[in-house]
GROMACS .gro file of C-alpha atoms in nm:
model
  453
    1UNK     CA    1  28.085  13.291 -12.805
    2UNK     CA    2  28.424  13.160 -12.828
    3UNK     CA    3  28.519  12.776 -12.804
    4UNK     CA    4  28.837  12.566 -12.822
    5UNK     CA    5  28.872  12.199 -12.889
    6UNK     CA    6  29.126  11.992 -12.645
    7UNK     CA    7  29.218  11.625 -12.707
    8UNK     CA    8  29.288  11.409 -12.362
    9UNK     CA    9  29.257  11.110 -12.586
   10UNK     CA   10  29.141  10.914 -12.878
   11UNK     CA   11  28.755  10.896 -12.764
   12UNK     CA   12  28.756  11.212 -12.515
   13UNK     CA   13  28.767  11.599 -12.548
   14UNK     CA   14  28.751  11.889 -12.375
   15UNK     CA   15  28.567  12.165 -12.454
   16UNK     CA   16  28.640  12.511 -12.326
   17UNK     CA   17  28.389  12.814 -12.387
   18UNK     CA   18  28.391  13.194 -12.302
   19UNK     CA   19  28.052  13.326 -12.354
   20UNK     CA   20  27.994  13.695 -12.358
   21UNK     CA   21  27.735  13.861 -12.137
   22UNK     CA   22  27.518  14.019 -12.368
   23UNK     CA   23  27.441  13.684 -12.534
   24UNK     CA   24  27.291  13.533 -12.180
   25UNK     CA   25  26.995  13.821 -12.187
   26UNK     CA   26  26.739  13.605 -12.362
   27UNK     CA   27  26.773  13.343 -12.077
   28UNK     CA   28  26.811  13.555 -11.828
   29UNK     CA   29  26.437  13.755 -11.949
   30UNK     CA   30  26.337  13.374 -11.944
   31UNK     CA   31  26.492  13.277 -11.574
   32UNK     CA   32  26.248  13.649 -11.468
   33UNK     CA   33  25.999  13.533 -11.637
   34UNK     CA   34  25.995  13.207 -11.503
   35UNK     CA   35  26.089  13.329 -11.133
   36UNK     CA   36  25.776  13.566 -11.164
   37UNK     CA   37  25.508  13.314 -11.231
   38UNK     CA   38  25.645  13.067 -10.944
   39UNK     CA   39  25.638  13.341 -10.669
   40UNK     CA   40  25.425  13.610 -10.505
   41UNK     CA   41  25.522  13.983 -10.356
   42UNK     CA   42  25.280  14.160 -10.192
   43UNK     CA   43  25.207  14.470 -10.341
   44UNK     CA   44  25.235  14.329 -10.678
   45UNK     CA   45  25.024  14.105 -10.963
   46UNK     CA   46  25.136  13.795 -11.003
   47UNK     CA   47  25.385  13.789 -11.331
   48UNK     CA   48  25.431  14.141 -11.287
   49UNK     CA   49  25.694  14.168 -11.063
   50UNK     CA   50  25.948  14.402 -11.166
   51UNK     CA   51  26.312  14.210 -11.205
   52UNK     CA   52  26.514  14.443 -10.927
   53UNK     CA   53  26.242  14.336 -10.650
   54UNK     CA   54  26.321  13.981 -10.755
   55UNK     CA   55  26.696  14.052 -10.699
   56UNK     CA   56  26.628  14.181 -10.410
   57UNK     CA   57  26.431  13.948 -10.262
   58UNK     CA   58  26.544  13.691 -10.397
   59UNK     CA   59  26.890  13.727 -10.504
   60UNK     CA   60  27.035  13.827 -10.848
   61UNK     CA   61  27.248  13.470 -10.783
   62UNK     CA   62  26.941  13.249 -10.811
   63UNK     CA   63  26.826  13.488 -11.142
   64UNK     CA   64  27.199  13.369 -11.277
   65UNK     CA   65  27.178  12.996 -11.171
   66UNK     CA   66  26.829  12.985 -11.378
   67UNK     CA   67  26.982  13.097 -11.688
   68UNK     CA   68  27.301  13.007 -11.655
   69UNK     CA   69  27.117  12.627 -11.632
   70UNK     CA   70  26.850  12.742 -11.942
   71UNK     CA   71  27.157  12.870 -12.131
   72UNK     CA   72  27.456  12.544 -12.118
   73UNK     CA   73  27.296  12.327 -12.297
   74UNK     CA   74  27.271  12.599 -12.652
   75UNK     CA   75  27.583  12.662 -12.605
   76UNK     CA   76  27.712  12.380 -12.556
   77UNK     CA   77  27.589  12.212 -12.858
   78UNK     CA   78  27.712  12.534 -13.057
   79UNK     CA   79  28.061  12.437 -12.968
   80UNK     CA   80  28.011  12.072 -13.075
   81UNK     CA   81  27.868  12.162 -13.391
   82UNK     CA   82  28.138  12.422 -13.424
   83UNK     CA   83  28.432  12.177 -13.370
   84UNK     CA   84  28.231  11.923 -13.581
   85UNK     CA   85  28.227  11.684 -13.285
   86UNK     CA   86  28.064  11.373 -13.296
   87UNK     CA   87  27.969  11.277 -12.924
   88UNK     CA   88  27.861  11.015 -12.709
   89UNK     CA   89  27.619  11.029 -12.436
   90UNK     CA   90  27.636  11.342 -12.162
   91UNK     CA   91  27.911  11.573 -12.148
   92UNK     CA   92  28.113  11.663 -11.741
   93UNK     CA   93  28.043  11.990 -11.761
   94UNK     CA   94  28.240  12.305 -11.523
   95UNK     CA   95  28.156  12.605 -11.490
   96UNK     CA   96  28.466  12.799 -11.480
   97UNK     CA   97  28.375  13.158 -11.428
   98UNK     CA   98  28.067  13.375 -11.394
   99UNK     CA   99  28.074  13.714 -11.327
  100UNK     CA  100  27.765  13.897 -11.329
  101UNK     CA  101  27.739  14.160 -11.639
  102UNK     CA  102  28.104  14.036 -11.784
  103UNK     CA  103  28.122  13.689 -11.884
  104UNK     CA  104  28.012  13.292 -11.829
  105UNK     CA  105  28.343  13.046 -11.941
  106UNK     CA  106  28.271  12.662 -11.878
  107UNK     CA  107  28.453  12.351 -11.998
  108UNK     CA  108  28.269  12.030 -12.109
  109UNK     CA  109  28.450  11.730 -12.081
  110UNK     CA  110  28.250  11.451 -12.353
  111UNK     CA  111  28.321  11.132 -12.499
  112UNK     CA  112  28.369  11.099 -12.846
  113UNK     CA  113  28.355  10.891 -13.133
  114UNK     CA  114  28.698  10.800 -13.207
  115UNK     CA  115  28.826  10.850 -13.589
  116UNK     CA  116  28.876  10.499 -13.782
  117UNK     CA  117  29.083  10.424 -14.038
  118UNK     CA  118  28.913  10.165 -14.268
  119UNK     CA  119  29.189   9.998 -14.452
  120UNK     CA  120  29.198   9.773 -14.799
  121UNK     CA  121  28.948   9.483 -14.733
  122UNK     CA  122  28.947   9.342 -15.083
  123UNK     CA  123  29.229   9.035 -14.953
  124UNK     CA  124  29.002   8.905 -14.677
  125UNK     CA  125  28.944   8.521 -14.695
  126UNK     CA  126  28.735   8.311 -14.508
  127UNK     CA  127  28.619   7.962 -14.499
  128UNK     CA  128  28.291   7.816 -14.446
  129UNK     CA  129  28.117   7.495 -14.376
  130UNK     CA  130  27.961   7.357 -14.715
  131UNK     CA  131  27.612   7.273 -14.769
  132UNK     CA  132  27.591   6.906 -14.780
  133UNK     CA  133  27.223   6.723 -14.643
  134UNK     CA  134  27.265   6.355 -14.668
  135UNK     CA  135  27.018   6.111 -14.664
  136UNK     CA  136  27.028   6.023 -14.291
  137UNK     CA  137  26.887   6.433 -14.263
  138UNK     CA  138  26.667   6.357 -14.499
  139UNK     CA  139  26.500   6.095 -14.320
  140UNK     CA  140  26.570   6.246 -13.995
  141UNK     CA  141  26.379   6.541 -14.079
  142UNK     CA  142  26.117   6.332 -14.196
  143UNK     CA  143  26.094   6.100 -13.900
  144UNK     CA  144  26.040   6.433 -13.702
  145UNK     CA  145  25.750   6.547 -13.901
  146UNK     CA  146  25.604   6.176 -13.861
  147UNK     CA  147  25.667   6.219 -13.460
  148UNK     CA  148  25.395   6.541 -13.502
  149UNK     CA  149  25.130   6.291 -13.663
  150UNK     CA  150  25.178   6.049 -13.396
  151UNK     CA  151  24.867   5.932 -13.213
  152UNK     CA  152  24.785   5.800 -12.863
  153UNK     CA  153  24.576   5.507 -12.738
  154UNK     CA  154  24.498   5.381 -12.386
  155UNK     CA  155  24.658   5.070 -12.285
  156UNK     CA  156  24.616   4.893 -11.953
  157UNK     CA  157  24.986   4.828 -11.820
  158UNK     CA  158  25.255   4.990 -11.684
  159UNK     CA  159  25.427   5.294 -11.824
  160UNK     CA  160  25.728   5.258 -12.038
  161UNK     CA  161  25.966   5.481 -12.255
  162UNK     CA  162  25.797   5.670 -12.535
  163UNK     CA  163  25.447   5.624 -12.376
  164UNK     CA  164  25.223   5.914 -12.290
  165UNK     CA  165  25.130   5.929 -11.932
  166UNK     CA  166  24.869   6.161 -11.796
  167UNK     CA  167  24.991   6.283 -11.449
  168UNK     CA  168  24.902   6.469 -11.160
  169UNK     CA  169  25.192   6.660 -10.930
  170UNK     CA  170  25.255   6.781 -10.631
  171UNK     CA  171  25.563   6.993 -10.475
  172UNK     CA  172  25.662   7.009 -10.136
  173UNK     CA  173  25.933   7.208 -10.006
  174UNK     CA  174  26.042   7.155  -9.642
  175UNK     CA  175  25.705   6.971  -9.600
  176UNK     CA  176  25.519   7.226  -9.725
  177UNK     CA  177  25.299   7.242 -10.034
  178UNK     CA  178  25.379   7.499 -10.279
  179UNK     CA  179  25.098   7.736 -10.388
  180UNK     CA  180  25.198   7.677 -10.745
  181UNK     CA  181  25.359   7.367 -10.708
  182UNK     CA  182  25.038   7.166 -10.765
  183UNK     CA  183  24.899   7.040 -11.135
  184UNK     CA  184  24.657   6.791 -11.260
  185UNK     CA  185  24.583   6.645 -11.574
  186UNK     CA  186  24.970   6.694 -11.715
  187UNK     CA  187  25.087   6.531 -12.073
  188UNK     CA  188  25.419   6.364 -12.054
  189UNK     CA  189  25.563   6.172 -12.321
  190UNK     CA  190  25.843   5.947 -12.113
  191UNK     CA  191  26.210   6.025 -12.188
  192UNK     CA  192  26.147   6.356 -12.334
  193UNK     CA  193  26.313   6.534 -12.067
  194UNK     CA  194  26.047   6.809 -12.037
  195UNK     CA  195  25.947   6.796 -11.699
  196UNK     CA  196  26.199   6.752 -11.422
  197UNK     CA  197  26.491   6.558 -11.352
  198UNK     CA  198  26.407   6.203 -11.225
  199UNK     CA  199  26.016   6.190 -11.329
  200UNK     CA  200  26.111   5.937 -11.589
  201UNK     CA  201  26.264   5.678 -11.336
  202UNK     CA  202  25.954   5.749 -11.084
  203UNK     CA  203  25.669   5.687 -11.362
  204UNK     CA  204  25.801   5.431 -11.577
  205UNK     CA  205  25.657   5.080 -11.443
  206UNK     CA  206  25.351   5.229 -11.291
  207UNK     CA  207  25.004   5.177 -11.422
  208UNK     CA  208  24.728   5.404 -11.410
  209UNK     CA  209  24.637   5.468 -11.087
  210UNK     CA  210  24.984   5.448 -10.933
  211UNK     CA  211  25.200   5.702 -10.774
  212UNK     CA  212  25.519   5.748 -10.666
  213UNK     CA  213  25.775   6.002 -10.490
  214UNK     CA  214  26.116   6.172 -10.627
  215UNK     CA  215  26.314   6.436 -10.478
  216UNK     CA  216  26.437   6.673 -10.810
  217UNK     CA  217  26.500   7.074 -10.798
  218UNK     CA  218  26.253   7.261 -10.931
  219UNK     CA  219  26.299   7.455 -11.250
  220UNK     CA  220  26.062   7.791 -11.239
  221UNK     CA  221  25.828   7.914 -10.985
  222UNK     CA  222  25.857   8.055 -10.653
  223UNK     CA  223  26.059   7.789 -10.523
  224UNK     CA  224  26.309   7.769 -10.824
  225UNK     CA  225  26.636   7.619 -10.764
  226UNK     CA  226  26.513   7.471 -10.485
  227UNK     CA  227  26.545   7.098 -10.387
  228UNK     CA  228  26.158   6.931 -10.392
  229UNK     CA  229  25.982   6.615 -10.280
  230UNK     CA  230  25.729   6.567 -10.556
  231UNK     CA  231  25.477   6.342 -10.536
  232UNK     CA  232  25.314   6.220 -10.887
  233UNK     CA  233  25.002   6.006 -10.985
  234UNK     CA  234  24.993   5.830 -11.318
  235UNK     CA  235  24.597   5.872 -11.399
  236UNK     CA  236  24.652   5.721 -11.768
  237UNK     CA  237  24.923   5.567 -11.934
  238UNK     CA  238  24.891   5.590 -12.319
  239UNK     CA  239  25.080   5.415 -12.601
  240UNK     CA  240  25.219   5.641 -12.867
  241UNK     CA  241  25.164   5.508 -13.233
  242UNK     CA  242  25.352   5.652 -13.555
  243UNK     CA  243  25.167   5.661 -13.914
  244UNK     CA  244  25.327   5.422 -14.146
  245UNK     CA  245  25.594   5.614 -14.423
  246UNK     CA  246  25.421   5.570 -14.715
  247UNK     CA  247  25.215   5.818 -15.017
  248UNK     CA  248  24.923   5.787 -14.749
  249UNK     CA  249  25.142   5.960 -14.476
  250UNK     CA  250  25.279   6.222 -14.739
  251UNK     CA  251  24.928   6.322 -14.840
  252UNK     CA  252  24.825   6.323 -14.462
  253UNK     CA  253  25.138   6.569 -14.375
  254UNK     CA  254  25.219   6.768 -14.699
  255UNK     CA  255  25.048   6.862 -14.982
  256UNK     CA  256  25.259   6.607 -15.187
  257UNK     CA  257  25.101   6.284 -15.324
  258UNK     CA  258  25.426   6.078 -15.261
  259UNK     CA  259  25.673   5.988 -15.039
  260UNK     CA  260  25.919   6.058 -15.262
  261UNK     CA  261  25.823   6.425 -15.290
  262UNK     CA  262  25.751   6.460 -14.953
  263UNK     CA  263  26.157   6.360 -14.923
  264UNK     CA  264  26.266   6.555 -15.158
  265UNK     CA  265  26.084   6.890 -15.046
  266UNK     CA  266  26.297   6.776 -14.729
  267UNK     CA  267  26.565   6.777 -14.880
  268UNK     CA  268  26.541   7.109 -15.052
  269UNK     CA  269  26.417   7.280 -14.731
  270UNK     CA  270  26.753   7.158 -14.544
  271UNK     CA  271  26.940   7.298 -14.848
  272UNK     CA  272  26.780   7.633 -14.805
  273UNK     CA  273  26.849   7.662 -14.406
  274UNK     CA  274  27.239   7.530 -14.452
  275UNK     CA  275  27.264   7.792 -14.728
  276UNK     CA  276  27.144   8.055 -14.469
  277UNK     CA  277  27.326   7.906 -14.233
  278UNK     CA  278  27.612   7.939 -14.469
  279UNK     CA  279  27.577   8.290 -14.490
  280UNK     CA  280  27.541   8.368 -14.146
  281UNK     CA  281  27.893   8.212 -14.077
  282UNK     CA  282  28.008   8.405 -14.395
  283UNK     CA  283  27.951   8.737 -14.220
  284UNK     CA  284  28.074   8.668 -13.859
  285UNK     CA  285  28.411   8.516 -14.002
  286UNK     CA  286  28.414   8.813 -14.271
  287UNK     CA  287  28.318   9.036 -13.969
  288UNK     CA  288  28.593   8.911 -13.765
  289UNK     CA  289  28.871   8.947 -13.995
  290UNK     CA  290  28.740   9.285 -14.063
  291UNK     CA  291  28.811   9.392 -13.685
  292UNK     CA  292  29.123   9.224 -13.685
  293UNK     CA  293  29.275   9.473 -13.946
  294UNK     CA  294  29.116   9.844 -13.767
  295UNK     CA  295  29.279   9.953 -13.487
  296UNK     CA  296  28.958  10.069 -13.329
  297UNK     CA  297  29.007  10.303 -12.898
  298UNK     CA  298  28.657  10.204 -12.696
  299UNK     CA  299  28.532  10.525 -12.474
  300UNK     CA  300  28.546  10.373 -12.109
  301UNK     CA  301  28.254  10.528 -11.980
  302UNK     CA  302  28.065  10.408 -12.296
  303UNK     CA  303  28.219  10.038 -12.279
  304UNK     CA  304  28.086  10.040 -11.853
  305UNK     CA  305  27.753  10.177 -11.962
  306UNK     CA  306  27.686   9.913 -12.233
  307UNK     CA  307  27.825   9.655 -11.984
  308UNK     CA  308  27.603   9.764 -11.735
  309UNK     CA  309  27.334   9.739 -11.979
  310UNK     CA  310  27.411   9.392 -12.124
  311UNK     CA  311  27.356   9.289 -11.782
  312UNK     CA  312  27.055   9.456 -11.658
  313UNK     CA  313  26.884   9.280 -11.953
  314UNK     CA  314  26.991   8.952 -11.858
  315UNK     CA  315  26.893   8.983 -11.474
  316UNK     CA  316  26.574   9.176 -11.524
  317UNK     CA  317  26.434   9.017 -11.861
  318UNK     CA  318  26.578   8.685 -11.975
  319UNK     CA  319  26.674   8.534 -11.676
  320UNK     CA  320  26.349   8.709 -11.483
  321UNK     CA  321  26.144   8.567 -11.732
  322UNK     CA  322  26.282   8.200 -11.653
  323UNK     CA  323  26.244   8.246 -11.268
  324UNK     CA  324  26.657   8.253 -11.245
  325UNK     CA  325  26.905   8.483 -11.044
  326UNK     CA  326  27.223   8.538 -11.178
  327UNK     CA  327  27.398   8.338 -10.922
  328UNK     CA  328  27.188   8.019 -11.052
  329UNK     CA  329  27.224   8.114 -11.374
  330UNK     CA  330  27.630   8.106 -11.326
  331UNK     CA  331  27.590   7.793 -11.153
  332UNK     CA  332  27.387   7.633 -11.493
  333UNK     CA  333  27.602   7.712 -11.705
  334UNK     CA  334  27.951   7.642 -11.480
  335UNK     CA  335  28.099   7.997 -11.493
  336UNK     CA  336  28.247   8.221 -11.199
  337UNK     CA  337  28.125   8.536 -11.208
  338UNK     CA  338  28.488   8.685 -11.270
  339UNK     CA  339  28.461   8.448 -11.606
  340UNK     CA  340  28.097   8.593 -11.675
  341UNK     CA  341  28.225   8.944 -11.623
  342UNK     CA  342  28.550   8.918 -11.852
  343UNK     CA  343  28.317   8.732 -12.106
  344UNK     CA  344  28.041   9.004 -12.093
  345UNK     CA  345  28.333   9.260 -12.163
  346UNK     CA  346  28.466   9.098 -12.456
  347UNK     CA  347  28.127   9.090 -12.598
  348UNK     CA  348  28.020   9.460 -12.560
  349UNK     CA  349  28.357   9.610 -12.683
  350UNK     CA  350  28.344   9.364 -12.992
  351UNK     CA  351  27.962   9.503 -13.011
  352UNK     CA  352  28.067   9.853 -12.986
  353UNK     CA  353  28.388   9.847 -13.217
  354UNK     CA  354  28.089   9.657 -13.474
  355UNK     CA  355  27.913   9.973 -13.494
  356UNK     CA  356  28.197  10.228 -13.510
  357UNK     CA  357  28.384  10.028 -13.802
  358UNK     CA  358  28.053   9.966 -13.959
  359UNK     CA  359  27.944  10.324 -13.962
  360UNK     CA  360  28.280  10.431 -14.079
  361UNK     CA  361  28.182  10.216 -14.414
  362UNK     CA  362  27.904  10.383 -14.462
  363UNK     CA  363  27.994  10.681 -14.462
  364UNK     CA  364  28.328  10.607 -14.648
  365UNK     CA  365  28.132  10.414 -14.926
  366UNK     CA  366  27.826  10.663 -14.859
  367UNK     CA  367  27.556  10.452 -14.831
  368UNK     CA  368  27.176  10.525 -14.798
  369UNK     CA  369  26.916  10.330 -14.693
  370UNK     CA  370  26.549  10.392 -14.876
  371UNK     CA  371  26.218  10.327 -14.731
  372UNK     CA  372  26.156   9.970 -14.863
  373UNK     CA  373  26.461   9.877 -14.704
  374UNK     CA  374  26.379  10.022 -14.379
  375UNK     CA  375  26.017   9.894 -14.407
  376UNK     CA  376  26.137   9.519 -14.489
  377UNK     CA  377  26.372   9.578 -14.196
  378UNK     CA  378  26.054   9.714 -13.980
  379UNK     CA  379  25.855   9.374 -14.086
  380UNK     CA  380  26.149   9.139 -13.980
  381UNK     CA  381  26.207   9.295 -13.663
  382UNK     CA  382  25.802   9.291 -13.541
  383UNK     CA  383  25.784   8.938 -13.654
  384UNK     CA  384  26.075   8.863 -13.398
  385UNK     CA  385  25.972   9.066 -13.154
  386UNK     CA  386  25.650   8.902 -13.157
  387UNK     CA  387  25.431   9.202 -13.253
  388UNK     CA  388  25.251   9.329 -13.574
  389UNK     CA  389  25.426   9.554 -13.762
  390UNK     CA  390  25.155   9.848 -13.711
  391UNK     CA  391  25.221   9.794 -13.334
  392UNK     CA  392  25.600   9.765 -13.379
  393UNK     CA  393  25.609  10.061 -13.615
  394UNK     CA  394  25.418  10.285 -13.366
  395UNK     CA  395  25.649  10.161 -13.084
  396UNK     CA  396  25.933  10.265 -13.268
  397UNK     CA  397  25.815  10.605 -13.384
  398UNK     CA  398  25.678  10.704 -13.032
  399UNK     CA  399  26.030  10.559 -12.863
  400UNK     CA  400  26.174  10.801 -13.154
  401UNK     CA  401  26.328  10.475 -13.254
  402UNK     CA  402  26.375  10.518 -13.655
  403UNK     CA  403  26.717  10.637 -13.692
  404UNK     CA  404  26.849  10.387 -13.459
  405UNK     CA  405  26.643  10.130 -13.729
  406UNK     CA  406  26.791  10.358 -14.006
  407UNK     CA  407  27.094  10.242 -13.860
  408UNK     CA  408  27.099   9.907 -13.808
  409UNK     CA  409  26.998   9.879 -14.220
  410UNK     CA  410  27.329  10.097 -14.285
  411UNK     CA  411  27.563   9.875 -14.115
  412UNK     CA  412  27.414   9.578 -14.231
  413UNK     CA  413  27.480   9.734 -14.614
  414UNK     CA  414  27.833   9.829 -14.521
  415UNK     CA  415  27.896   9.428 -14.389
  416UNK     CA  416  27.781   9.361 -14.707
  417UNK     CA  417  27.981   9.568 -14.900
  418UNK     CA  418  28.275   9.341 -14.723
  419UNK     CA  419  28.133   9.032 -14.761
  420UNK     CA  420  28.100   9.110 -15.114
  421UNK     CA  421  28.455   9.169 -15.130
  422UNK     CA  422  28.610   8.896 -14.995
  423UNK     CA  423  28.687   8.530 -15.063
  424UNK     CA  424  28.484   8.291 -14.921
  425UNK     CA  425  28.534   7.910 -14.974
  426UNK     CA  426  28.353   7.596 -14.788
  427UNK     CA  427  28.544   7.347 -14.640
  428UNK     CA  428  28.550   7.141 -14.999
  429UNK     CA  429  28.769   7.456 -15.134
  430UNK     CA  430  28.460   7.574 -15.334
  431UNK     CA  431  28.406   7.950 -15.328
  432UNK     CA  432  28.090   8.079 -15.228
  433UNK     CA  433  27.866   8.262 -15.443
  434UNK     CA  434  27.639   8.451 -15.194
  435UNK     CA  435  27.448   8.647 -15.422
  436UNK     CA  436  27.152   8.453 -15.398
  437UNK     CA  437  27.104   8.474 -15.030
  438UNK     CA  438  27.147   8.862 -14.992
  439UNK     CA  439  26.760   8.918 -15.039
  440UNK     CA  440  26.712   8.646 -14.787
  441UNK     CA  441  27.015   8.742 -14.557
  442UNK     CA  442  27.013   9.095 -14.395
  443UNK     CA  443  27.369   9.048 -14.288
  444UNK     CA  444  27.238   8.890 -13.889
  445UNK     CA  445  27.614   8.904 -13.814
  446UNK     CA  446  27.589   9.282 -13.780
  447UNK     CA  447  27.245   9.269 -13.625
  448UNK     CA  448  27.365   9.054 -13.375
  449UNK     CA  449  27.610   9.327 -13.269
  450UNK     CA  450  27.425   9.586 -13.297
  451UNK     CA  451  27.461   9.809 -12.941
  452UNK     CA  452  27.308  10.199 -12.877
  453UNK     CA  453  27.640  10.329 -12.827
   0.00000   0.00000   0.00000
């Protein structure tokens, strides 16, 4: 077999091989092999059919197309490895010419990755928010915590803000009641904005008992999006009371003795999540400046396929999930669809160049990831997945899953190879020591971009 390498661009190639006859014998024995157990000649066992009564009842072309189509794909990936090609997704391939006892030439047009240049990242500076809490997140933090230990008592009046109201609903839609638009017994704390839009207004002022009518668009169900009478009945009307903030309340909600430690575990806990928080920016401003300086060609077909893909997710899962289409969804959030489309393009070429620049540092600084890291990387990604990691772990290995994983660890290691390297400074002029959160931190910048180019 002989193979040649042509470049039509940065990301695409063109590969052209002439394959001698001799070397298509083992699939063509296969492609009468195969031929023989799927047919039947009278006169003759089945399997035992002697290849020149195949051609000529069937046709020495259909013998060819067999192995011709057993035979592309070895040689195919003989030429990429032979060229040292690193490719993405399926290759256009042409067969050229095939003549029968001479030769087989094809091309094979494929996409590949492009070569990257990773230039001096040492100079990069970036500038971070610093970790202040004041006392006003102190004690909003702890005001939160005493909202959870709230308790409820009956009163006999009407409904007012902050009370909890036991309700009973009913949806209509053109006059008709929904089959899922009906629900008794419902907790609503007034002014909490959890139900839908205008419940407050209709409940507050009634008493147990009462009921009133609104007209408010429906959030989920069958008849999302839709405009809906709903009819609700107060059947209790609750007053909400809050523990008083004292050592009694701190040994109630903590296992402090004191108020005073209860505030200042507060406080430590807000340091923690700001200092993660911290981080996190760290890496997507480090990560941005590191694009900036690599001049970094996207494969088109792989850009439209991970556009494609970016939004199948949305449609089919997220938005699915919430009862949405995407034309609703565009409405919510005030976006034409030519602004959703330009946006989702941005995002998968800055999630695809992610990956290219970030596997170019590892292999430039040839990094390796062992199996604790990959298992503390299996652990966090169950957890957020919502599974256990025996369930996750099997999911992965029977998806064949692990080097993708293998990856993700890798490019996390090269962003923090970067991060390491550069100058980072809060908004006081401090510089940032982030040593202490890299155990804590798995670089989410590079997660988030993470893409199966």
């Amino acid at each position: 077999m002989k193979s040649a390498v042509e470049t039509l661009n940065p990301t695409r190639v063109r590969l052209t091989v002439e394959v001698p006859f001799e070397e298509l014998k083992d699939s063509l024995d296969a492609a009468y092999k195969k031929i023989n157990q799927q047919v039947t000649v009278k006169g003759f066992r089945k399997g035992k059919i002697p290849a020149r009564v195949i051609d000529q009842r069937f046709g020495r072309g259909a013998v060819l197309e067999e192995a011709v189509n057993d035979a592309l794909p070895k040689f195919y990936t003989e030429a990429v490895n032979e060229a040292e090609l690193n490719v993405l997704g399926q290759p256009e391939v042409d067969i050229t010419e095939l003549k029968d006892n001479e030769t087989l030439n094809f091309t094979a047009e494929v996409d590949i990755r492009p070569a990257i240049e990773i230039p001096d990242y040492s100079g990069i500076e970036v500038e971070v928010d610093a970790v202040e809490v004041s006392d006003e997140d102190v004690d909003k933090a702890v005001e939160e915590l005493r909202e959870r230990f709230a308790s409820t008592s009956p009163v006999e009046r009407a409904a007012e803000d902050g009370d909890v109201v036991t309700i009973d609903l009913e949806a209509k839609v053109e006059g008709e009641v929904l089959e899922d638009g009906v629900a008794s017994g419902v907790s609503y704390t007034i002014g909490s904005g959890e139900l839908l839009e205008g419940i407050d207004d209709a409940v507050k002022g009634l008493e147990a008992g009462g009921e009133a009518t609104f007209t408010s668009e429906l959030k989920g169900g069958s008849a999302a999006g839709k405009e809906s009478e709903v009819t609700v009945k107060v059947t209790q009307v609750a007053k909400r009371e809050l523990p008083e903030l004292d050592d009694d309340f701190a040994q109630l909600a903590s296992e402090f003795d004191t108020l005073d430690e209860l505030k200042a575990d507060s406080r430590k806990r807000l340091e923690n999540m700001k200092q993660y928080d911290q981080a996190t920016q760290a890496q997507e401003r480090v990560l941005e400046k590191l694009l900036e300086l690599v001049e970094v060609p996207v494969p088109e077909k792989l850009l439209a396929d991970e556009i494609e893909t970016r939004k199948h997710n949305l449609v089919n899962h997220q938005l699915g999930q919430m009862g949405l289409d995407l034309a609703k969804y565009l409405e919510i959030q005030g976006k034409s669809e030519e602004e959703f489309d330009a946006e989702t393009k941005e995002q998968a070429e800055k999630g695809i160049k992610t990956q290219f620049v970030l596997d170019e540092l590892v292999n430039k600084e040839k990094l390796n990831v062992n199996q604790e890291e990959l298992t503390e990387h299996l652990m966090r990604r169950a957890q957020s997945s919502g599974m256990s990691p025996d369930q996750f772990a099997q999911a992965v290995v029977e998806g064949g899953q692990v080097p993708m994983l293998v990856g993700e660890v890798a490019r996390g290691k090269a962003l923090a190879v970067v991060v390491e390297a550069a100058t980072v400074k809060d908004t006081n002029g401090e510089v940032v020591d982030l040593d202490d959160d890299e155990d804590e931190t798995e670089t989410p910048a590079a997660e988030a971009e993470q893409t199966e180019a």
